[in-house]
Amino acid sequence: MEIISYIFLIIGGLFYLLGGLGILRMPDVFNRIQAGTKATTLGAFSVLIGVMIAHPEWWLKLLLIIIFIVLANPIGSSVLAKAAYLSFDKPKNLVIDQLQDIFGGEDND
Amino acid sequence: MKYVATFLVLFVIYILLAGFVIDELILGALIAMILTLIIARYVDYKIDVKLPYRLAVFGFVYIPVFIWQLILSNIDVAKRVLSIQIPLNPGFVKIKTELKGDFAKLILANSITLTPGTLSVDIKGDTLYIHTVDVKGNTAEENKKHISATFEKILGVVFK
């Protein structure tokens, strides 16, 4: 049982590591947000499931924490992305930009 | 009915976090009551005969698909991060959704954020604006097929 829990903890840590690496390596802010959000969500999942297996008496609390993370993480990243779009210059490598439709394309500050 | 349901959800969450002690039960009931009075007017879900069926679809179809997509998206991120030349073809696209209701749209946007290569940025009415790492098509319909069609079908059953 303990070994399974350690495996989950290690997988979680690995995803956190990949997320951090993604934040370092990606070229612009939106791709960084993407890497960060996904890796930390599954990383937190995995770590919490590992703890759940090690301490089965906490499972309800940990399940609640997972639900809150799944709800809050993507919302936070959406807000970050919107703020980044409004405040910074757009990245040069965009293939298509239909977000212009609502933010008009001009500076909004 | 709405008030009772909201109260029960808040109360159960409080008890789960605080522990099953008599003091906490009383305090939790009080706090849940106050919060219910404040937030119940923002709650809009319908309780009807089909609720168990919709909950079952949510639990046994949506959640496995969601977790599978989350794992896929992490493998996708890992592949991109670990490749020497990061493969990118990014852009902002918009897609239309047929879902009604704020909560359904929130769940759809969250699901899109956690699926491979996409990040929802904004919602205006029934249009979602999405940043994707790999742009597939030019029109809203084409992009919809690649990004949200699966979740939209499932959530369409869950939130009528």
mmCIF file of C-alpha atoms in Angstrom:
data_model
loop_
_atom_site.group_PDB
_atom_site.id
_atom_site.type_symbol
_atom_site.label_atom_id
_atom_site.label_comp_id
_atom_site.label_asym_id
_atom_site.label_seq_id
_atom_site.Cartn_x
_atom_site.Cartn_y
_atom_site.Cartn_z
ATOM 1 C CA MET A 1 0.000 0.000 0.000
ATOM 2 C CA GLU A 2 2.747 2.390 0.948
ATOM 3 C CA ILE A 3 4.622 1.677 -2.250
ATOM 4 C CA ILE A 4 1.573 2.547 -4.397
ATOM 5 C CA SER A 5 1.203 5.805 -2.489
ATOM 6 C CA TYR A 6 4.879 6.640 -3.070
ATOM 7 C CA ILE A 7 4.478 5.913 -6.779
ATOM 8 C CA PHE A 8 1.612 8.410 -6.963
ATOM 9 C CA LEU A 9 3.631 11.005 -5.038
ATOM 10 C CA ILE A 10 6.585 10.586 -7.390
ATOM 11 C CA ILE A 11 4.380 10.854 -10.492
ATOM 12 C CA GLY A 12 2.867 14.032 -9.033
ATOM 13 C CA GLY A 13 6.281 15.493 -8.363
ATOM 14 C CA LEU A 14 7.356 14.595 -11.890
ATOM 15 C CA PHE A 15 4.403 16.460 -13.394
ATOM 16 C CA TYR A 16 5.191 19.478 -11.229
ATOM 17 C CA LEU A 17 8.762 19.327 -12.530
ATOM 18 C CA LEU A 18 7.545 19.168 -16.135
ATOM 19 C CA GLY A 19 5.225 22.108 -15.490
ATOM 20 C CA GLY A 20 8.097 24.164 -14.127
ATOM 21 C CA LEU A 21 10.237 23.205 -17.086
ATOM 22 C CA GLY A 22 7.392 24.212 -19.384
ATOM 23 C CA ILE A 23 7.125 27.620 -17.739
ATOM 24 C CA LEU A 24 10.855 28.095 -18.344
ATOM 25 C CA ARG A 25 11.001 26.789 -21.916
ATOM 26 C CA MET A 26 7.807 28.037 -23.585
ATOM 27 C CA PRO A 27 8.307 31.151 -25.694
ATOM 28 C CA ASP A 28 5.353 33.343 -24.707
ATOM 29 C CA VAL A 29 3.061 33.979 -21.792
ATOM 30 C CA PHE A 30 0.010 32.052 -23.058
ATOM 31 C CA ASN A 31 1.905 28.856 -23.739
ATOM 32 C CA ARG A 32 3.511 29.193 -20.329
ATOM 33 C CA ILE A 33 0.114 29.482 -18.677
ATOM 34 C CA GLN A 34 -1.024 26.386 -20.556
ATOM 35 C CA ALA A 35 1.923 24.294 -19.464
ATOM 36 C CA GLY A 36 1.644 25.533 -15.887
ATOM 37 C CA THR A 37 -2.089 24.938 -15.498
ATOM 38 C CA LYS A 38 -2.205 21.421 -16.890
ATOM 39 C CA ALA A 39 0.882 20.106 -15.182
ATOM 40 C CA THR A 40 -0.009 21.509 -11.766
ATOM 41 C CA THR A 41 -3.586 20.244 -11.958
ATOM 42 C CA LEU A 42 -2.599 16.642 -12.648
ATOM 43 C CA GLY A 43 0.381 16.991 -10.287
ATOM 44 C CA ALA A 44 -1.868 18.055 -7.439
ATOM 45 C CA PHE A 45 -4.304 15.259 -8.349
ATOM 46 C CA SER A 46 -1.586 12.692 -8.187
ATOM 47 C CA VAL A 47 -0.001 13.935 -4.964
ATOM 48 C CA LEU A 48 -3.369 14.109 -3.212
ATOM 49 C CA ILE A 49 -4.306 10.613 -4.380
ATOM 50 C CA GLY A 50 -0.969 9.409 -3.048
ATOM 51 C CA VAL A 51 -1.724 10.964 0.337
ATOM 52 C CA MET A 52 -5.222 9.472 0.153
ATOM 53 C CA ILE A 53 -3.797 5.977 -0.186
ATOM 54 C CA ALA A 54 -1.299 6.527 2.621
ATOM 55 C CA HIS A 55 -3.938 7.996 4.987
ATOM 56 C CA PRO A 56 -7.334 6.563 4.002
ATOM 57 C CA GLU A 57 -9.063 8.302 6.929
ATOM 58 C CA TRP A 58 -8.550 11.717 5.245
ATOM 59 C CA TRP A 59 -10.076 10.787 1.907
ATOM 60 C CA LEU A 60 -13.146 13.023 2.093
ATOM 61 C CA LYS A 61 -11.129 16.128 2.909
ATOM 62 C CA LEU A 62 -8.646 15.358 0.173
ATOM 63 C CA LEU A 63 -11.477 14.775 -2.302
ATOM 64 C CA LEU A 64 -12.849 18.219 -1.433
ATOM 65 C CA ILE A 65 -9.418 19.743 -2.014
ATOM 66 C CA ILE A 66 -9.231 18.030 -5.419
ATOM 67 C CA ILE A 67 -12.657 19.405 -6.391
ATOM 68 C CA PHE A 68 -11.662 22.927 -5.385
ATOM 69 C CA ILE A 69 -8.379 22.678 -7.297
ATOM 70 C CA VAL A 70 -10.131 21.431 -10.433
ATOM 71 C CA LEU A 71 -12.622 24.285 -10.224
ATOM 72 C CA ALA A 72 -10.185 27.044 -9.304
ATOM 73 C CA ASN A 73 -7.087 26.263 -11.369
ATOM 74 C CA PRO A 74 -8.578 26.772 -14.854
ATOM 75 C CA ILE A 75 -10.476 29.878 -13.729
ATOM 76 C CA GLY A 76 -7.272 31.416 -12.433
ATOM 77 C CA SER A 77 -5.445 30.653 -15.653
ATOM 78 C CA SER A 78 -8.253 32.124 -17.772
ATOM 79 C CA VAL A 79 -8.133 35.339 -15.792
ATOM 80 C CA LEU A 80 -4.337 35.466 -16.079
ATOM 81 C CA ALA A 81 -4.538 34.922 -19.845
ATOM 82 C CA LYS A 82 -7.134 37.644 -20.295
ATOM 83 C CA ALA A 83 -5.111 40.083 -18.207
ATOM 84 C CA ALA A 84 -1.974 39.222 -20.177
ATOM 85 C CA TYR A 85 -3.800 39.763 -23.478
ATOM 86 C CA LEU A 86 -5.012 43.171 -22.343
ATOM 87 C CA SER A 87 -1.761 44.413 -20.825
ATOM 88 C CA PHE A 88 1.123 43.181 -22.985
ATOM 89 C CA ASP A 89 2.048 43.284 -26.653
ATOM 90 C CA LYS A 90 0.729 40.317 -28.527
ATOM 91 C CA PRO A 91 3.201 37.491 -29.223
ATOM 92 C CA LYS A 92 4.628 37.589 -32.745
ATOM 93 C CA ASN A 93 4.006 33.963 -33.641
ATOM 94 C CA LEU A 94 0.197 33.985 -33.668
ATOM 95 C CA VAL A 95 -1.322 32.187 -36.645
ATOM 96 C CA ILE A 96 -4.793 33.594 -36.118
ATOM 97 C CA ASP A 97 -6.259 36.076 -33.639
ATOM 98 C CA GLN A 98 -10.028 36.068 -33.368
ATOM 99 C CA LEU A 99 -9.881 37.524 -29.876
ATOM 100 C CA GLN A 100 -9.483 40.902 -31.587
ATOM 101 C CA ASP A 101 -13.226 40.820 -32.213
ATOM 102 C CA ILE A 102 -14.048 41.742 -28.640
ATOM 103 C CA PHE A 103 -10.978 43.638 -27.517
ATOM 104 C CA GLY A 104 -10.801 45.698 -30.684
ATOM 105 C CA GLY A 105 -7.107 45.147 -31.335
ATOM 106 C CA GLU A 106 -6.095 48.562 -30.012
ATOM 107 C CA ASP A 107 -4.497 49.140 -26.626
ATOM 108 C CA ASN A 108 -6.923 48.867 -23.786
ATOM 109 C CA ASP A 109 -4.938 50.392 -20.949
ATOM 110 C CA MET B 1 -36.237 23.814 -2.144
ATOM 111 C CA LYS B 2 -33.310 25.792 -3.501
ATOM 112 C CA TYR B 3 -32.513 27.039 -0.021
ATOM 113 C CA VAL B 4 -32.610 23.571 1.490
ATOM 114 C CA ALA B 5 -30.293 22.144 -1.161
ATOM 115 C CA THR B 6 -27.798 24.996 -0.834
ATOM 116 C CA PHE B 7 -27.862 24.709 2.941
ATOM 117 C CA LEU B 8 -27.225 20.975 2.826
ATOM 118 C CA VAL B 9 -24.285 21.298 0.449
ATOM 119 C CA LEU B 10 -22.634 24.009 2.544
ATOM 120 C CA PHE B 11 -23.279 22.149 5.776
ATOM 121 C CA VAL B 12 -21.815 18.897 4.454
ATOM 122 C CA ILE B 13 -18.711 20.699 3.159
ATOM 123 C CA TYR B 14 -18.237 22.362 6.553
ATOM 124 C CA ILE B 15 -18.602 19.116 8.448
ATOM 125 C CA LEU B 16 -16.200 17.331 6.107
ATOM 126 C CA LEU B 17 -13.555 19.971 6.707
ATOM 127 C CA ALA B 18 -14.115 20.495 10.426
ATOM 128 C CA GLY B 19 -14.837 17.013 11.694
ATOM 129 C CA PHE B 20 -17.883 15.395 13.236
ATOM 130 C CA VAL B 21 -18.059 17.048 16.697
ATOM 131 C CA ILE B 22 -21.185 18.485 18.349
ATOM 132 C CA ASP B 23 -19.722 22.019 18.625
ATOM 133 C CA GLU B 24 -18.785 22.030 14.986
ATOM 134 C CA LEU B 25 -22.247 20.770 14.016
ATOM 135 C CA ILE B 26 -23.904 23.767 15.692
ATOM 136 C CA LEU B 27 -21.421 26.313 14.359
ATOM 137 C CA GLY B 28 -21.534 24.742 10.910
ATOM 138 C CA ALA B 29 -25.323 24.896 10.797
ATOM 139 C CA LEU B 30 -25.225 28.576 11.763
ATOM 140 C CA ILE B 31 -22.589 29.490 9.201
ATOM 141 C CA ALA B 32 -24.285 27.446 6.482
ATOM 142 C CA MET B 33 -27.572 29.211 7.238
ATOM 143 C CA ILE B 34 -26.028 32.678 6.938
ATOM 144 C CA LEU B 35 -24.198 31.779 3.714
ATOM 145 C CA THR B 36 -27.358 30.224 2.280
ATOM 146 C CA LEU B 37 -29.266 33.482 2.761
ATOM 147 C CA ILE B 38 -26.507 35.339 0.900
ATOM 148 C CA ILE B 39 -25.773 33.049 -2.033
ATOM 149 C CA ALA B 40 -29.019 31.135 -2.676
ATOM 150 C CA ARG B 41 -30.269 33.769 -5.122
ATOM 151 C CA TYR B 42 -27.276 33.120 -7.400
ATOM 152 C CA VAL B 43 -27.918 29.400 -7.507
ATOM 153 C CA ASP B 44 -29.780 28.190 -10.559
ATOM 154 C CA TYR B 45 -30.190 24.491 -10.923
ATOM 155 C CA LYS B 46 -33.370 22.623 -11.493
ATOM 156 C CA ILE B 47 -34.324 19.681 -9.340
ATOM 157 C CA ASP B 48 -36.549 17.320 -11.293
ATOM 158 C CA VAL B 49 -37.211 13.661 -11.912
ATOM 159 C CA LYS B 50 -34.270 13.262 -14.259
ATOM 160 C CA LEU B 51 -31.724 14.555 -11.742
ATOM 161 C CA PRO B 52 -30.328 11.124 -10.757
ATOM 162 C CA TYR B 53 -29.918 10.245 -14.435
ATOM 163 C CA ARG B 54 -28.070 13.501 -15.107
ATOM 164 C CA LEU B 55 -25.871 13.010 -12.049
ATOM 165 C CA ALA B 56 -25.065 9.488 -13.218
ATOM 166 C CA VAL B 57 -24.069 10.771 -16.652
ATOM 167 C CA PHE B 58 -21.909 13.388 -14.947
ATOM 168 C CA GLY B 59 -20.231 10.860 -12.686
ATOM 169 C CA PHE B 60 -19.775 7.910 -15.009
ATOM 170 C CA VAL B 61 -19.311 9.557 -18.405
ATOM 171 C CA TYR B 62 -18.065 13.081 -17.874
ATOM 172 C CA ILE B 63 -15.547 12.484 -15.077
ATOM 173 C CA PRO B 64 -13.723 9.519 -16.698
ATOM 174 C CA VAL B 65 -13.565 11.356 -20.035
ATOM 175 C CA PHE B 66 -12.314 14.443 -18.224
ATOM 176 C CA ILE B 67 -9.581 12.589 -16.332
ATOM 177 C CA TRP B 68 -8.516 10.784 -19.514
ATOM 178 C CA GLN B 69 -8.281 14.120 -21.347
ATOM 179 C CA LEU B 70 -6.309 15.593 -18.438
ATOM 180 C CA ILE B 71 -3.768 12.778 -18.624
ATOM 181 C CA LEU B 72 -3.558 13.122 -22.423
ATOM 182 C CA SER B 73 -3.000 16.850 -22.113
ATOM 183 C CA ASN B 74 -0.196 16.332 -19.614
ATOM 184 C CA ILE B 75 1.500 13.855 -21.939
ATOM 185 C CA ASP B 76 1.098 16.467 -24.684
ATOM 186 C CA VAL B 77 2.697 19.152 -22.502
ATOM 187 C CA ALA B 78 5.497 16.794 -21.527
ATOM 188 C CA LYS B 79 6.188 15.966 -25.181
ATOM 189 C CA ARG B 80 6.328 19.629 -26.142
ATOM 190 C CA VAL B 81 8.493 20.611 -23.194
ATOM 191 C CA LEU B 82 10.994 17.826 -23.693
ATOM 192 C CA SER B 83 11.419 18.240 -27.466
ATOM 193 C CA ILE B 84 14.420 20.285 -28.561
ATOM 194 C CA GLN B 85 12.511 22.554 -30.940
ATOM 195 C CA ILE B 86 9.146 23.210 -29.282
ATOM 196 C CA PRO B 87 6.430 22.552 -31.904
ATOM 197 C CA LEU B 88 4.073 25.530 -31.836
ATOM 198 C CA ASN B 89 1.363 26.891 -34.101
ATOM 199 C CA PRO B 90 -0.504 29.128 -31.676
ATOM 200 C CA GLY B 91 -3.486 31.396 -32.125
ATOM 201 C CA PHE B 92 -6.717 32.666 -30.626
ATOM 202 C CA VAL B 93 -9.869 31.125 -32.027
ATOM 203 C CA LYS B 94 -13.521 31.442 -31.153
ATOM 204 C CA ILE B 95 -16.121 28.722 -30.949
ATOM 205 C CA LYS B 96 -19.840 28.807 -30.382
ATOM 206 C CA THR B 97 -21.563 26.797 -27.688
ATOM 207 C CA GLU B 98 -25.165 25.693 -27.446
ATOM 208 C CA LEU B 99 -25.043 25.286 -23.669
ATOM 209 C CA LYS B 100 -27.278 27.573 -21.649
ATOM 210 C CA GLY B 101 -26.648 28.605 -18.086
ATOM 211 C CA ASP B 102 -23.572 30.059 -16.456
ATOM 212 C CA PHE B 103 -22.575 26.938 -14.581
ATOM 213 C CA ALA B 104 -22.680 24.753 -17.692
ATOM 214 C CA LYS B 105 -20.507 27.274 -19.541
ATOM 215 C CA LEU B 106 -18.081 27.401 -16.609
ATOM 216 C CA ILE B 107 -17.688 23.633 -16.631
ATOM 217 C CA LEU B 108 -17.240 23.658 -20.416
ATOM 218 C CA ALA B 109 -14.588 26.393 -20.219
ATOM 219 C CA ASN B 110 -12.749 24.565 -17.442
ATOM 220 C CA SER B 111 -12.840 21.326 -19.413
ATOM 221 C CA ILE B 112 -11.460 23.104 -22.468
ATOM 222 C CA THR B 113 -8.631 24.577 -20.415
ATOM 223 C CA LEU B 114 -7.634 21.145 -19.168
ATOM 224 C CA THR B 115 -7.782 19.376 -22.546
ATOM 225 C CA PRO B 116 -4.659 19.081 -24.718
ATOM 226 C CA GLY B 117 -3.343 22.320 -26.157
ATOM 227 C CA THR B 118 -6.205 24.663 -25.384
ATOM 228 C CA LEU B 119 -6.863 27.438 -22.868
ATOM 229 C CA SER B 120 -10.136 29.331 -22.637
ATOM 230 C CA VAL B 121 -9.580 33.054 -22.271
ATOM 231 C CA ASP B 122 -13.016 34.644 -22.271
ATOM 232 C CA ILE B 123 -16.736 34.085 -22.704
ATOM 233 C CA LYS B 124 -19.067 36.605 -24.303
ATOM 234 C CA GLY B 125 -22.640 35.375 -24.563
ATOM 235 C CA ASP B 126 -22.451 32.015 -26.299
ATOM 236 C CA THR B 127 -18.999 32.544 -27.813
ATOM 237 C CA LEU B 128 -15.897 31.128 -26.179
ATOM 238 C CA TYR B 129 -12.496 32.620 -26.998
ATOM 239 C CA ILE B 130 -9.716 30.078 -26.813
ATOM 240 C CA HIS B 131 -5.957 30.125 -27.078
ATOM 241 C CA THR B 132 -4.743 26.975 -28.753
ATOM 242 C CA VAL B 133 -1.201 25.736 -29.218
ATOM 243 C CA ASP B 134 -1.988 24.111 -32.546
ATOM 244 C CA VAL B 135 -4.524 25.908 -34.762
ATOM 245 C CA LYS B 136 -6.440 23.438 -36.908
ATOM 246 C CA GLY B 137 -9.042 25.444 -38.806
ATOM 247 C CA ASN B 138 -10.196 28.940 -39.669
ATOM 248 C CA THR B 139 -13.929 28.893 -38.987
ATOM 249 C CA ALA B 140 -15.749 28.509 -35.699
ATOM 250 C CA GLU B 141 -17.296 25.208 -36.822
ATOM 251 C CA GLU B 142 -14.008 23.551 -37.738
ATOM 252 C CA ASN B 143 -12.398 24.553 -34.468
ATOM 253 C CA LYS B 144 -15.402 23.411 -32.520
ATOM 254 C CA LYS B 145 -15.038 19.921 -33.928
ATOM 255 C CA HIS B 146 -11.446 19.745 -32.727
ATOM 256 C CA ILE B 147 -11.814 21.445 -29.367
ATOM 257 C CA SER B 148 -15.146 21.106 -27.639
ATOM 258 C CA ALA B 149 -17.435 18.686 -29.472
ATOM 259 C CA THR B 150 -16.992 15.767 -27.044
ATOM 260 C CA PHE B 151 -17.552 17.749 -23.882
ATOM 261 C CA GLU B 152 -20.390 19.705 -25.413
ATOM 262 C CA LYS B 153 -22.265 16.492 -26.181
ATOM 263 C CA ILE B 154 -21.851 15.127 -22.648
ATOM 264 C CA LEU B 155 -22.620 18.399 -20.905
ATOM 265 C CA GLY B 156 -25.643 18.898 -23.124
ATOM 266 C CA VAL B 157 -27.145 15.822 -21.480
ATOM 267 C CA VAL B 158 -26.090 16.816 -17.962
ATOM 268 C CA PHE B 159 -27.324 20.418 -18.073
ATOM 269 C CA LYS B 160 -30.633 20.501 -19.927
#
